[in-house]
CSV table of C-alpha atoms and ligand atoms in Angstrom, one decimal:
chain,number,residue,atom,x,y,z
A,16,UNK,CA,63.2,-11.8,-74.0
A,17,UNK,CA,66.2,-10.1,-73.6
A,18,UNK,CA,65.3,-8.8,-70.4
A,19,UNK,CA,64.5,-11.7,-68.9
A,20,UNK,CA,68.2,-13.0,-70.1
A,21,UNK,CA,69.6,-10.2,-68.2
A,22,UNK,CA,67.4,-10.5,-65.2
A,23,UNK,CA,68.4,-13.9,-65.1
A,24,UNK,CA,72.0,-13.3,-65.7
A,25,UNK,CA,72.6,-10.8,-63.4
A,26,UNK,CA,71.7,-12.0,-60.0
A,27,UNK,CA,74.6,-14.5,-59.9
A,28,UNK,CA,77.3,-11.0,-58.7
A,29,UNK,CA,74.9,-9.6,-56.0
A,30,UNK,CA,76.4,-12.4,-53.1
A,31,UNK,CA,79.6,-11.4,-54.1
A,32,UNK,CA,79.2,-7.7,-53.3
A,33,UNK,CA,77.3,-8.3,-49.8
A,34,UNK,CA,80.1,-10.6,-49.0
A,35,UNK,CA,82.7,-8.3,-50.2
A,36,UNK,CA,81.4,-5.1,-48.5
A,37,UNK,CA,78.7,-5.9,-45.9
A,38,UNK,CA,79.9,-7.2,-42.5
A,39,UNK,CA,77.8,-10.5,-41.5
A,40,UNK,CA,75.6,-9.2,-38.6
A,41,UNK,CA,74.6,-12.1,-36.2
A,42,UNK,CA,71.6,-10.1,-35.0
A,43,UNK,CA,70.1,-9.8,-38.8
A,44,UNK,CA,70.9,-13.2,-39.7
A,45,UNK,CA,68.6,-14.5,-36.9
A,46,UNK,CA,65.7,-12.3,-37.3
A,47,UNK,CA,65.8,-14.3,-40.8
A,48,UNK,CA,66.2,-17.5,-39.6
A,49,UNK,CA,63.6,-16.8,-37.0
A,50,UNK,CA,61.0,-14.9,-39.6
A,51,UNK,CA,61.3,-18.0,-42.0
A,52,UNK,CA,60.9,-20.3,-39.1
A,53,UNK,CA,57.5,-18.7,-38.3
A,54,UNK,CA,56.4,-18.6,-42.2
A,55,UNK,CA,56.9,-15.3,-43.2
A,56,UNK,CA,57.3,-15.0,-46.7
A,57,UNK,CA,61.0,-14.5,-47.5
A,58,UNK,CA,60.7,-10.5,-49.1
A,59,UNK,CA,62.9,-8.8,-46.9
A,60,UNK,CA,65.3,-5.8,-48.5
A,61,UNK,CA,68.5,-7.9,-49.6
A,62,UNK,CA,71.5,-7.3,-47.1
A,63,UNK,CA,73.0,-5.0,-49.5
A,64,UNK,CA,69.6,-3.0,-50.0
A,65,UNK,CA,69.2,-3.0,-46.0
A,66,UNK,CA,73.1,-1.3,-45.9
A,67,UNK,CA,72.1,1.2,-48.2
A,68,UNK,CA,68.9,1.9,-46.1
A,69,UNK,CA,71.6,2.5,-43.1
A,70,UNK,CA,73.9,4.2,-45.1
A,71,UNK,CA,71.3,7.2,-45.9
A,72,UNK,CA,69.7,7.0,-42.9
A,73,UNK,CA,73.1,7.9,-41.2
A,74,UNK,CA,74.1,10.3,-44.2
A,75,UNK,CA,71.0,12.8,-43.1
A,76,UNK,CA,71.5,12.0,-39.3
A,77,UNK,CA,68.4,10.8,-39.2
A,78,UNK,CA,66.7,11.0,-35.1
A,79,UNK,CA,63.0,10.2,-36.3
A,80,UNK,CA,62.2,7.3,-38.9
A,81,UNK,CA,58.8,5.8,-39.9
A,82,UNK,CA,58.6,2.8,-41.6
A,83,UNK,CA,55.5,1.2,-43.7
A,84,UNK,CA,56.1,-2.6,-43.8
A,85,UNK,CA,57.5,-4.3,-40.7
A,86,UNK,CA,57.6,-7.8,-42.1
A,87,UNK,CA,60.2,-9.3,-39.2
A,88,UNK,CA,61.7,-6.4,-38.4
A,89,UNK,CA,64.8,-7.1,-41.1
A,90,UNK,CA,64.8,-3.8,-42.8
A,91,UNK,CA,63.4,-2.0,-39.5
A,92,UNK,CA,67.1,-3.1,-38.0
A,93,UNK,CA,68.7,-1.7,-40.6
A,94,UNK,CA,67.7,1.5,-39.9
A,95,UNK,CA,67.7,1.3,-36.7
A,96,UNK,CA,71.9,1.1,-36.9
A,97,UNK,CA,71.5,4.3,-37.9
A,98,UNK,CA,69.8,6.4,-34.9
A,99,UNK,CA,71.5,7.9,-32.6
A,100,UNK,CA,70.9,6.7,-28.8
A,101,UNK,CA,67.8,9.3,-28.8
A,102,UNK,CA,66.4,8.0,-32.1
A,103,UNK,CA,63.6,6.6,-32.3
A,104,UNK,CA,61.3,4.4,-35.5
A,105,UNK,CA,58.1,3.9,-35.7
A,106,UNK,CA,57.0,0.8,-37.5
A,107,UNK,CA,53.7,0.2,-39.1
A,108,UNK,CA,52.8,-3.5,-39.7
A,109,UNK,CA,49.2,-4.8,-40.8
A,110,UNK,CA,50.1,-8.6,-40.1
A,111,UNK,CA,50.1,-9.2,-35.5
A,112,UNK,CA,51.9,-12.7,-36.7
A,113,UNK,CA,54.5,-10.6,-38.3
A,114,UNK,CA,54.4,-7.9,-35.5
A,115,UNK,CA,55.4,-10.5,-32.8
A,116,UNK,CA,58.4,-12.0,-34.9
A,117,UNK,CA,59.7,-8.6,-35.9
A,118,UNK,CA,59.8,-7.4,-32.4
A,119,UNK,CA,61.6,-10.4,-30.9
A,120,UNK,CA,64.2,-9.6,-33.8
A,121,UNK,CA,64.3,-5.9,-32.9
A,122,UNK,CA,64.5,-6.8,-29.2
A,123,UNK,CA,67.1,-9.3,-30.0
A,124,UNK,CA,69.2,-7.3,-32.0
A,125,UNK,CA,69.3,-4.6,-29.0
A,126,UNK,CA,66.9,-1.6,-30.4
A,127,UNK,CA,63.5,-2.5,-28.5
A,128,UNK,CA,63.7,1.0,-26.7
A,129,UNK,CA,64.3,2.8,-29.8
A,130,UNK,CA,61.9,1.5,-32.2
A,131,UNK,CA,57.7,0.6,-32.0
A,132,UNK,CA,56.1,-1.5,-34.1
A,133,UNK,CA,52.5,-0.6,-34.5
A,134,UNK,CA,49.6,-3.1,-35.8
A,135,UNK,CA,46.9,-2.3,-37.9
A,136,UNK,CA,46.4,-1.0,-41.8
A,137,UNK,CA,48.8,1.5,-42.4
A,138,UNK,CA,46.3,4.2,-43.8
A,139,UNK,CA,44.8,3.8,-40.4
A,140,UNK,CA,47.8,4.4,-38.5
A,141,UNK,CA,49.3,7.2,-39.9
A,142,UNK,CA,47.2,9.4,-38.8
A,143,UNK,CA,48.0,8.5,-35.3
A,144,UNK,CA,52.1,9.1,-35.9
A,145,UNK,CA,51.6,13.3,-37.2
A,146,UNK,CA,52.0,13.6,-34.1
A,147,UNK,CA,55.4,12.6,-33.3
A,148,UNK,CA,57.1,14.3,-36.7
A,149,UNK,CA,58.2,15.4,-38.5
A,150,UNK,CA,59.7,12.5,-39.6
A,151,UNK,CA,63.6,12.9,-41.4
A,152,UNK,CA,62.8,9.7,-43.4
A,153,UNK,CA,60.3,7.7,-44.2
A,154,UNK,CA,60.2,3.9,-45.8
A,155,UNK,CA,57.5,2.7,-47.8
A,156,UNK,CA,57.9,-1.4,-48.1
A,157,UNK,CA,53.9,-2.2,-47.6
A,158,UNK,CA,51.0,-3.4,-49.8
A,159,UNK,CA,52.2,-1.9,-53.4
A,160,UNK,CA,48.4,-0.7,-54.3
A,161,UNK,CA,48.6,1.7,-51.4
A,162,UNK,CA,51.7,3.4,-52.7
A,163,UNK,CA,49.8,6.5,-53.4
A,164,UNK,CA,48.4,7.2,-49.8
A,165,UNK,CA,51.7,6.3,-48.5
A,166,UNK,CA,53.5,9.1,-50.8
A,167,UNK,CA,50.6,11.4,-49.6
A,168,UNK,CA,51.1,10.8,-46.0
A,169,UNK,CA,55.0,10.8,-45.9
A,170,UNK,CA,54.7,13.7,-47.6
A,171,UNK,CA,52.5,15.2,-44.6
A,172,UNK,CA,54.9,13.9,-42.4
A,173,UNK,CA,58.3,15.2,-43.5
A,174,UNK,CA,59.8,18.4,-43.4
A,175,UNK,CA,62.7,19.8,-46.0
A,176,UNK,CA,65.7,17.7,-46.2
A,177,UNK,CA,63.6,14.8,-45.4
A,178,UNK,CA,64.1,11.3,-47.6
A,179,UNK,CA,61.6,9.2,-48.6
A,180,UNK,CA,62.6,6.0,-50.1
A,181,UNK,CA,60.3,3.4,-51.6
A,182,UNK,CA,60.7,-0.3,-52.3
A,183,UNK,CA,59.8,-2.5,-55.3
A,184,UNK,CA,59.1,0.2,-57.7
A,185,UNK,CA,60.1,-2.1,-60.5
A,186,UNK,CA,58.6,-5.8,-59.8
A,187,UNK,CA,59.4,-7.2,-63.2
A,188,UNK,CA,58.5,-4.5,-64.9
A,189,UNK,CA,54.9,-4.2,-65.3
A,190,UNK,CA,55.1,-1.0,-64.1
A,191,UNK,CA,56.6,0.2,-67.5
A,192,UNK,CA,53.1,-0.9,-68.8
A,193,UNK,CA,50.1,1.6,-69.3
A,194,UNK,CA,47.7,-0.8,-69.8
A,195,UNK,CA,49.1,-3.1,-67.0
A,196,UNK,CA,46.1,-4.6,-64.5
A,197,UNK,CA,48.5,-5.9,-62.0
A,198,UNK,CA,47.6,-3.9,-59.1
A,199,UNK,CA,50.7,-3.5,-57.7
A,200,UNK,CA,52.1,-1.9,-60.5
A,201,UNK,CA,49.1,0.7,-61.1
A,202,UNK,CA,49.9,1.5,-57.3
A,203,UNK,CA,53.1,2.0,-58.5
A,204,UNK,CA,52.4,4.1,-61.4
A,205,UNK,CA,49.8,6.3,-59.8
A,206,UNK,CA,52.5,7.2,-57.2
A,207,UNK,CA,54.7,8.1,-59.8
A,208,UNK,CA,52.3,10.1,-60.8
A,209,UNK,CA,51.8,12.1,-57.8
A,210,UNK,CA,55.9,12.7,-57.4
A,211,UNK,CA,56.1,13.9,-60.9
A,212,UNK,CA,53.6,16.4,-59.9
A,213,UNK,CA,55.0,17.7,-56.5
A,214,UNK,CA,57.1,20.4,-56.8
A,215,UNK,CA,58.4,20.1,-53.3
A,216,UNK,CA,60.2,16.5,-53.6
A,217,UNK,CA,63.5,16.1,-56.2
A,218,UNK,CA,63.2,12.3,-56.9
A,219,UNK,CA,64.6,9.7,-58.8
A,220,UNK,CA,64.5,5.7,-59.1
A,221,UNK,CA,67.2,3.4,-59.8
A,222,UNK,CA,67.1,-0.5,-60.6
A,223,UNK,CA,68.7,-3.1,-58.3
A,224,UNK,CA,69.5,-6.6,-59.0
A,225,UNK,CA,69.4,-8.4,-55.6
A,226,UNK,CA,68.2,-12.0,-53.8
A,227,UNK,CA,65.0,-11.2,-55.4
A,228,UNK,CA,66.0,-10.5,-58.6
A,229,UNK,CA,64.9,-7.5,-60.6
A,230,UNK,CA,63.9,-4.6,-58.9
A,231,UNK,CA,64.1,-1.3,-58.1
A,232,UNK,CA,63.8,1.6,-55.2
A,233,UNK,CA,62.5,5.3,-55.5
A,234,UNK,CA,64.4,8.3,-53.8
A,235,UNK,CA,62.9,11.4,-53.2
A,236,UNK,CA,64.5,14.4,-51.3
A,237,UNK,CA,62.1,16.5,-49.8
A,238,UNK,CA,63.4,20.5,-51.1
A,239,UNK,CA,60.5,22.5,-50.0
B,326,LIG,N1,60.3,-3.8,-44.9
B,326,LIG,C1,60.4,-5.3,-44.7
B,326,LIG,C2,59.6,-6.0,-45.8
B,326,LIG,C3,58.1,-5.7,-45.7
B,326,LIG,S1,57.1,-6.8,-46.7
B,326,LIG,C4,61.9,-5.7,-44.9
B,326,LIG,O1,62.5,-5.3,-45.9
B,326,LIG,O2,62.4,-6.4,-44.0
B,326,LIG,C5,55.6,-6.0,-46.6
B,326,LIG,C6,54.9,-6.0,-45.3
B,326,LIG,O3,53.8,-5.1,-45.4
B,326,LIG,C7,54.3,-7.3,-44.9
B,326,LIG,O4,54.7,-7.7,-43.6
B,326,LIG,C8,52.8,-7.1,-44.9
B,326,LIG,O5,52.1,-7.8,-43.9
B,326,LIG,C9,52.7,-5.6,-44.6
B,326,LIG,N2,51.5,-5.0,-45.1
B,326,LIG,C10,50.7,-5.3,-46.1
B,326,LIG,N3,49.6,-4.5,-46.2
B,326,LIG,C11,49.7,-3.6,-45.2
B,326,LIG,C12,48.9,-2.5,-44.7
B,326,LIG,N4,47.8,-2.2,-45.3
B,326,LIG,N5,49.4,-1.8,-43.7
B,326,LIG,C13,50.6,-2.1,-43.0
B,326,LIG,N6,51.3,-3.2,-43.4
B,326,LIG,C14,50.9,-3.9,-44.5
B,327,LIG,C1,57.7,-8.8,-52.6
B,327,LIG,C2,58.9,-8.2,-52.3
B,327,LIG,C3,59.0,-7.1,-51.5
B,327,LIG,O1,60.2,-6.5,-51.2
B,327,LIG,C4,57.8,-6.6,-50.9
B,327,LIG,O2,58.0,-5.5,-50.2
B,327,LIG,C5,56.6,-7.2,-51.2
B,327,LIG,C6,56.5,-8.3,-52.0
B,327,LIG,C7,57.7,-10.0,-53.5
B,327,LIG,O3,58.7,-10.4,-54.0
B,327,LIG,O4,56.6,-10.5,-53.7
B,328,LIG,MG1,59.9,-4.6,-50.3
């Protein structure tokens, strides 16, 4: 009860903070506009979230970034501000419908020779991109039940100094739940799981209140 008061309460200063600190980006705005205008569901990283994706991509000097979850290419742009004019991101989307929007955004916004999107299911890509790693970060923003292949694989795919970053960790909460059977959040948990028991990541998860409420994003730091 009282969570859902806060959760509810909250939301209301998150437009004040993008407008206060994050610069309105024409390029970003229409790769919404556009994604919405072909139907794609409205779950892209909030502008705020998509700075901060920037901000530590740019912090590590990231060259090589993969992403899990294209959607239209929103939070793919974001990080894309962040490579330097050899940098390149690979983009792994399962939807083609969502493919094709995203890479008229990423063309749009000036980054179509820097960054590939890729179609197909994610577990079935990543083998393909070992190849062009190590990666120095990875985001995972795909279908939540995969979590714990996706940790896995990014794990295969870094090297030290690496950052792995991971969207949606918080969903309402049912991933506080043991018992939960939301899917989602047992692909959460079982993640978790997996980073409490690596020895070679130093991670940590914080909550965010953004456009989509309640929510929350891992970090991990790959150390060894
Ligand atoms: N990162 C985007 C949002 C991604 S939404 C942003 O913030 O702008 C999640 C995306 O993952 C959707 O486009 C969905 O089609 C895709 N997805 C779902 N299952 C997938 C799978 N198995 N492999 C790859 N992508 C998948
Ligand atoms: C939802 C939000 C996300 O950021 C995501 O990656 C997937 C789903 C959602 O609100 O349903
Ligand atoms: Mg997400």
């Amino acid at each position: 009860m009282i969570l859902d008061s806060i959760s509810y309460l909250l939301p209301i200063y998150w437009p004040y903070l993008v407008g206060a600190l994050v610069p309105r980006d024409a390029a970003l705005e229409a790769a919404l506009h556009d994604s919405e205008a072909a139907g794609l569901p409205s779950i892209a990283v909030a502008p705020n979230q998509g700075r901060m994706l920037e901000l530590m991509a740019r912090s590590i000097g990231a060259k090589r970034i993969l992403e899990i979850g294209t959607l239209g290419g929103y939070s793919t742009i974001c990080l894309a501000h962040a490579l330097p004019a050899d940098g390149r991101l690979i983009s792994l989307e399962f939807e083609p419908r969502h493919a094709d929007v995203a890479r008229r955004n990423i063309e749009r916004a000036g980054f179509a020779a820097q960054v590939e999107v890729r179609v197909g299911r994610a577990v079935d890509n990543l083998p393909g991109v070992e190849g062009e790693g190590p990666f120095d970060m990875v985001f995972i923003d795909a279908d939540k039940p995969s979590n714990p292949d996706y940790f896995t694989w990014a794990m295969k795919l870094t090297r030290p100094g690496s950052l792995i970053i991971v969207d949606n960790v918080v969903r309402g909460g049912g991933v506080a739940d043991p018992d939960t059977r939301d899917a989602n959040a047992i692909g959460v948990r079982r993640m978790n799981e997996l980073i409490a028991a690596e020895p070679r990541v130093l991670a940590t998860a914080v909550q965010t209140v953004g456009s989509k409420g309640y929510d929350g994003f891992a970090m991990l730091l790959v150390i060894g």
